[in-house]
Coordinates of C-alpha atoms and ligand atoms in Angstrom, one line a residue:
M27 CA 113.5 87.0 98.3
S28 CA 111.6 84.4 99.9
L29 CA 107.9 82.6 99.2
L30 CA 106.7 84.4 102.6
V31 CA 107.1 87.9 101.2
D32 CA 105.6 86.5 97.9
L33 CA 102.7 85.5 99.2
K34 CA 102.2 88.8 100.7
F35 CA 102.5 90.3 97.8
V36 CA 100.4 88.4 95.7
S37 CA 96.9 90.6 97.2
S38 CA 98.9 93.6 97.2
I39 CA 98.1 93.7 93.2
S40 CA 95.6 90.9 92.8
H41 CA 92.6 94.1 91.6
L42 CA 95.4 94.7 88.7
L43 CA 94.5 91.0 87.8
R44 CA 91.5 90.6 85.5
N45 CA 90.0 87.3 86.4
F46 CA 91.8 87.4 89.7
K47 CA 90.6 83.5 91.2
K48 CA 93.0 81.5 94.0
K49 CA 92.8 78.2 92.7
A50 CA 94.5 76.3 95.4
D51 CA 97.2 76.5 97.8
Y52 CA 100.1 78.7 96.1
L53 CA 98.1 78.6 92.9
W54 CA 96.3 81.7 91.3
N55 CA 94.5 82.4 87.7
F56 CA 93.4 85.0 85.9
S57 CA 94.0 86.8 82.8
C58 CA 97.8 87.4 81.8
P59 CA 97.9 90.9 81.3
I60 CA 101.3 90.5 78.8
C61 CA 99.1 89.4 76.3
G62 CA 96.0 90.8 76.9
D63 CA 94.7 87.6 77.3
S64 CA 92.1 87.8 75.1
K65 CA 90.9 91.0 72.7
K66 CA 87.9 88.8 71.8
N67 CA 86.9 87.2 75.0
K68 CA 87.2 89.1 78.1
L69 CA 86.4 85.5 80.0
K70 CA 89.4 84.1 78.6
A71 CA 92.4 83.5 82.1
R72 CA 94.9 81.1 81.4
A73 CA 98.0 82.8 83.3
Y74 CA 99.0 81.3 86.6
I75 CA 100.9 82.6 89.3
L76 CA 102.6 79.1 90.8
R77 CA 105.4 77.5 93.0
S78 CA 108.5 77.9 90.5
Q79 CA 109.6 74.6 90.1
K80 CA 113.1 75.4 89.5
N81 CA 113.1 77.8 93.4
R82 CA 110.9 76.6 95.5
D83 CA 111.3 79.5 98.2
R84 CA 109.6 81.5 95.3
L85 CA 106.2 82.5 93.3
A86 CA 106.6 82.2 89.3
F87 CA 104.6 83.8 86.8
K88 CA 103.4 81.8 83.6
C89 CA 101.0 82.4 80.6
H90 CA 99.8 79.5 78.6
N91 CA 98.7 81.6 75.9
C92 CA 102.1 83.6 75.0
G93 CA 104.6 81.6 76.8
E94 CA 105.9 84.4 79.2
S95 CA 107.1 83.3 82.2
F96 CA 109.1 85.0 84.9
Y97 CA 109.8 85.2 88.5
F98 CA 106.8 86.8 91.0
D99 CA 109.0 89.7 91.8
E100 CA 109.4 91.0 87.5
L101 CA 105.5 90.3 87.6
L102 CA 105.7 93.1 90.0
K103 CA 108.3 95.5 88.6
R104 CA 105.8 95.3 85.3
L105 CA 102.1 96.4 87.1
D106 CA 103.4 98.1 89.7
E107 CA 106.1 100.1 90.2
S108 CA 105.4 101.5 94.0
V109 CA 104.7 97.9 95.1
Y110 CA 107.7 96.8 93.8
K111 CA 109.6 99.1 95.5
E112 CA 107.9 97.7 98.8
Y113 CA 108.8 94.3 97.6
V114 CA 112.7 94.8 97.8
Y115 CA 112.2 96.9 101.1
D116 CA 110.0 94.2 102.5
S117 CA 113.1 91.1 101.0
Y118 CA 115.8 93.2 101.8
L119 CA 114.1 93.2 105.8
E120 CA 113.2 89.7 105.4
R121 CA 117.4 88.3 104.3
T122 CA 119.1 90.9 107.2
D123 CA 116.0 89.0 110.1
G124 CA 117.4 85.8 108.5
K125 CA 121.4 86.5 108.8
A126 CA 120.8 87.4 112.4
Q127 CA 119.1 84.8 113.3
Q128 CA 122.0 82.1 111.8
T129 CA 125.0 84.0 113.7
E130 CA 122.8 84.1 117.0
K131 CA 123.0 80.2 116.2
K132 CA 126.5 80.1 115.6
E133 CA 127.0 81.8 118.7
K134 CA 125.0 80.0 121.5
P135 CA 122.7 76.8 121.1
P136 CA 119.2 77.7 120.9
A137 CA 117.7 78.2 123.6
P138 CA 113.9 77.4 124.1
T139 CA 111.7 80.0 123.7
P140 CA 107.7 80.0 126.0
F141 CA 106.8 82.0 123.1
P142 CA 107.5 81.9 119.2
K143 CA 108.8 86.2 118.5
K144 CA 106.1 87.7 117.3
T145 CA 107.3 89.5 114.0
Y146 CA 105.0 93.2 113.6
R147 CA 104.7 93.6 109.8
P148 CA 101.1 94.8 108.9
L149 CA 99.7 94.6 106.0
K150 CA 99.6 97.8 103.5
P151 CA 95.8 98.8 102.7
T152 CA 95.0 98.9 99.5
A153 CA 93.3 101.7 98.9
L154 CA 97.1 102.6 99.9
I155 CA 98.5 101.0 97.2
G156 CA 100.6 103.0 95.0
C157 CA 101.5 104.9 97.8
P158 CA 105.5 104.6 99.0
S159 CA 107.1 104.0 101.8
I160 CA 108.5 106.9 103.6
A161 CA 111.1 103.5 103.9
S162 CA 111.5 103.0 100.7
L163 CA 112.2 106.6 99.5
P164 CA 115.7 108.0 98.7
P165 CA 117.1 109.4 101.5
E166 CA 116.8 112.9 99.2
H167 CA 112.8 113.1 99.8
P168 CA 111.7 116.2 101.2
A169 CA 109.3 113.6 103.3
K170 CA 112.2 111.3 104.3
T171 CA 114.4 114.5 105.1
Y172 CA 111.1 115.4 107.6
L173 CA 110.3 112.9 109.1
L174 CA 114.5 111.3 109.8
E175 CA 115.4 115.3 111.3
R176 CA 112.8 114.5 113.3
K177 CA 114.1 111.5 114.5
I178 CA 110.6 109.3 114.1
P179 CA 111.7 106.2 114.7
E180 CA 112.8 103.9 112.2
P181 CA 110.9 100.8 112.4
F182 CA 108.0 104.0 111.5
L183 CA 108.7 104.5 108.2
K184 CA 107.5 101.9 106.8
Q185 CA 103.8 102.5 107.9
L186 CA 103.7 105.7 107.1
Y187 CA 103.4 106.6 102.6
W188 CA 104.0 109.5 100.4
T189 CA 101.6 110.9 97.4
D190 CA 102.3 113.5 95.5
D191 CA 98.4 113.5 95.5
F192 CA 96.4 113.5 98.0
P193 CA 92.8 114.0 97.0
S194 CA 93.2 111.3 94.6
V195 CA 94.1 109.3 97.4
V196 CA 91.4 111.2 99.7
D197 CA 89.1 109.7 97.0
K198 CA 90.3 105.9 97.2
V199 CA 89.7 106.1 101.1
C200 CA 86.8 108.2 101.4
P201 CA 85.1 109.3 98.3
G202 CA 83.1 112.4 97.1
H203 CA 85.6 114.9 99.7
Q204 CA 88.5 115.4 97.3
F205 CA 86.9 118.4 95.6
A206 CA 87.7 120.9 97.9
L207 CA 91.0 119.8 98.4
K208 CA 94.1 121.1 96.6
K209 CA 96.3 118.2 94.7
E210 CA 99.5 118.3 96.6
G211 CA 101.8 115.7 98.3
R212 CA 100.9 115.2 101.8
I213 CA 102.8 112.3 103.7
V214 CA 99.7 110.0 104.5
I215 CA 99.4 108.5 108.2
P216 CA 96.9 105.3 108.1
F217 CA 94.0 105.5 111.5
L218 CA 94.1 101.1 111.2
D219 CA 92.0 99.3 113.3
A220 CA 93.0 96.4 116.1
N221 CA 92.8 94.2 112.5
F222 CA 94.9 96.9 110.4
G223 CA 91.6 97.8 108.6
L224 CA 92.0 101.4 107.6
I225 CA 89.3 103.4 109.5
G226 CA 90.4 106.8 108.0
M227 CA 94.0 108.4 107.7
Q228 CA 95.3 111.7 108.1
G229 CA 97.7 113.9 105.6
R230 CA 100.9 115.9 106.9
A231 CA 101.5 118.9 104.2
L232 CA 105.0 119.5 103.9
D233 CA 104.4 123.4 102.0
K234 CA 104.2 125.6 104.8
N235 CA 101.6 127.7 103.4
S236 CA 98.8 124.2 103.3
I237 CA 96.8 123.8 106.1
R238 CA 99.3 121.3 108.2
Y239 CA 97.3 118.3 109.1
I240 CA 94.6 116.7 107.0
T241 CA 91.9 114.5 108.6
V242 CA 89.2 111.9 106.5
K243 CA 87.1 109.5 108.1
A244 CA 87.0 106.1 105.8
F245 CA 83.2 105.6 106.9
E246 CA 81.4 108.1 109.9
E247 CA 81.6 106.1 112.8
A248 CA 84.9 105.7 112.5
P249 CA 86.9 107.1 115.5
R250 CA 89.4 109.7 115.1
I251 CA 92.5 107.5 116.7
Y252 CA 95.6 106.7 115.2
G253 CA 97.5 103.4 116.6
L254 CA 94.3 101.1 117.5
H255 CA 96.6 98.5 115.3
R256 CA 99.7 99.1 118.0
L257 CA 97.4 98.1 121.4
G258 CA 97.6 94.8 120.7
N259 CA 95.4 92.9 123.7
T260 CA 93.9 95.2 125.7
L261 CA 93.2 92.1 128.3
N262 CA 97.0 92.0 129.6
K263 CA 96.8 95.0 131.3
K264 CA 99.5 96.6 130.2
R265 CA 99.7 100.4 130.5
I266 CA 98.3 102.0 127.3
Y267 CA 99.3 106.3 126.5
I268 CA 97.0 108.4 124.6
V269 CA 98.7 111.0 123.2
E270 CA 97.4 114.1 121.1
G271 CA 99.9 113.7 117.7
P272 CA 100.2 110.8 115.6
F273 CA 103.6 111.6 115.7
D274 CA 104.3 112.1 118.9
S275 CA 102.8 108.5 120.3
L276 CA 105.4 106.5 118.3
F277 CA 108.1 107.4 121.2
L278 CA 105.5 105.3 123.1
P279 CA 104.4 101.8 123.3
R280 CA 100.7 100.9 122.9
C281 CA 99.8 104.3 122.0
L282 CA 97.0 106.2 121.2
A283 CA 96.7 109.6 119.4
V284 CA 93.0 111.4 119.4
A285 CA 94.6 113.3 116.5
G286 CA 92.6 116.7 117.7
S287 CA 89.2 114.8 119.3
D288 CA 88.2 113.8 122.7
I289 CA 89.6 110.4 124.5
P290 CA 87.7 107.5 123.1
T291 CA 85.3 105.5 125.2
G292 CA 85.3 102.0 125.7
L293 CA 89.4 101.8 126.6
P294 CA 90.3 100.1 130.0
I295 CA 89.7 103.5 132.4
D296 CA 92.8 102.1 134.3
Q297 CA 94.6 101.1 132.1
C298 CA 95.1 104.2 130.2
L299 CA 97.2 107.2 131.1
I300 CA 96.6 110.8 129.4
V301 CA 99.5 112.7 127.6
Y302 CA 98.6 115.9 127.2
D303 CA 101.0 118.7 125.7
N304 CA 103.2 120.5 127.8
E305 CA 101.3 123.7 127.8
P306 CA 100.6 125.0 131.6
R307 CA 99.0 128.3 129.3
K308 CA 96.6 127.3 127.4
P309 CA 93.4 127.3 128.9
E310 CA 92.2 124.6 126.4
T311 CA 94.7 122.0 127.5
C312 CA 94.2 122.5 131.2
D313 CA 90.7 122.1 130.6
K314 CA 90.7 119.0 128.6
I315 CA 93.7 117.5 131.9
A316 CA 90.5 118.7 134.5
K317 CA 88.0 116.8 132.4
A318 CA 90.0 113.6 131.9
I319 CA 90.9 113.5 135.5
Q320 CA 87.0 113.8 136.8
R321 CA 86.1 111.3 133.7
G322 CA 88.5 108.5 136.3
Y323 CA 92.3 108.6 134.2
R324 CA 95.3 108.7 135.2
V325 CA 97.0 111.5 133.7
C326 CA 100.5 113.2 133.3
I327 CA 101.3 116.4 134.7
W328 CA 104.8 117.5 133.3
P329 CA 107.3 118.7 135.7
D330 CA 108.1 122.5 135.4
T331 CA 112.1 121.6 134.4
I332 CA 110.5 120.2 131.2
K333 CA 109.9 123.5 128.8
E334 CA 109.4 121.3 125.5
K335 CA 106.0 121.6 124.0
D336 CA 105.1 118.1 123.0
L337 CA 107.2 114.3 123.1
N338 CA 108.7 114.8 119.9
D339 CA 110.3 118.4 120.8
M340 CA 111.3 116.7 124.0
V341 CA 113.0 113.8 122.0
L342 CA 114.9 116.7 120.1
S343 CA 115.4 117.9 122.8
G344 CA 117.7 114.8 124.2
Y345 CA 115.4 112.4 125.5
K346 CA 115.8 109.0 124.0
P347 CA 112.1 107.8 124.5
D348 CA 112.3 105.0 127.3
K349 CA 113.4 108.0 129.5
L350 CA 110.7 110.0 128.3
R351 CA 108.4 107.4 129.6
D352 CA 110.2 106.8 132.9
L353 CA 109.7 110.6 133.1
I354 CA 106.3 110.1 132.3
D355 CA 105.0 107.0 134.5
K356 CA 107.1 109.8 137.5
H357 CA 104.7 112.5 137.1
S358 CA 101.5 110.5 136.2
Y359 CA 98.4 111.0 138.4
A360 CA 94.8 110.3 139.4
G361 CA 91.5 111.7 141.1
L362 CA 92.3 113.8 144.7
E363 CA 96.5 114.3 143.9
A364 CA 96.4 115.0 140.2
T365 CA 93.5 117.7 140.6
V366 CA 96.1 119.6 143.0
R367 CA 98.6 118.8 141.0
L368 CA 97.0 120.4 138.0
Q369 CA 96.7 123.1 140.2
H370 CA 100.4 124.3 140.1
W371 CA 100.7 123.7 137.0
R372 CA 98.2 125.0 134.7
K373 CA 100.0 129.3 134.7
Y374 CA 96.5 131.5 133.4
Ligands
ZN17 ZN1 99.6 86.0 77.8

């Protein structure tokens, strides 16, 4: 528990609190959810979240009508069990981060760092409140088992979610499209923009009889791209990888997944490396590579020694993600050389 984590979660429950208003730094006012505050006058608001007097590193809840008061985490627990679980997980990360830094300090004097260490912790989109992150699920949950078996890197399990009722989440992200969908559980893969705004999502079914992936956009013009939030500053000239599947994209840094659509326009072409699946017998894949070369992109032409179909399969057969990246970089070509390589690679 820390002030930082508490502060982050205030916005996660604000929509559950009637007449919620920020009054000052560390002070929010709303109608008390415990006593109803009040049955007669819906405008009454006598409850507060504020910095605890006993422990300045925590927020607390206090109602001046019913007199209830407790720490902020207790309020979370009573309002939304799944948000509370997220909170417990984040607090755990915060504590272990802190510990790691403390032991480092003991071992050697702190070296001056030119840049402050960046902590990468995107906020959960509001539309997904109520969906637990995969990380917070018990180990025997089928979604967690599935992703761990696919060797998805653990940090990303915090950015993938689960819902027992996919249509109800679709209703929140993109109202009006949920009626055609079967009520079932799915892994939720949120498509975020560079500012961590939700622009769409993909639902992955675990049931083999269901449509495997369903993609919805939050608004009509939203690009069908997963991973824009991972790009960071594109002006630094670092390479951007573009792959097909969202799960595959998690094995490479600064990697986008096009999720079945075309390569988006607007990216710096000279920085992009297109990595399509290893399907030399599939005409569609070969055509897509040819088109990318024509548009001036650098593409990966897999060596014949690789038999696996996609990045995830390669990881499952023993490739470490950094070796995979080396392999891709080494087998990337542009222009005429790419065209020649493609001619040799295609098998139909
Ligand atoms: Zn009250």
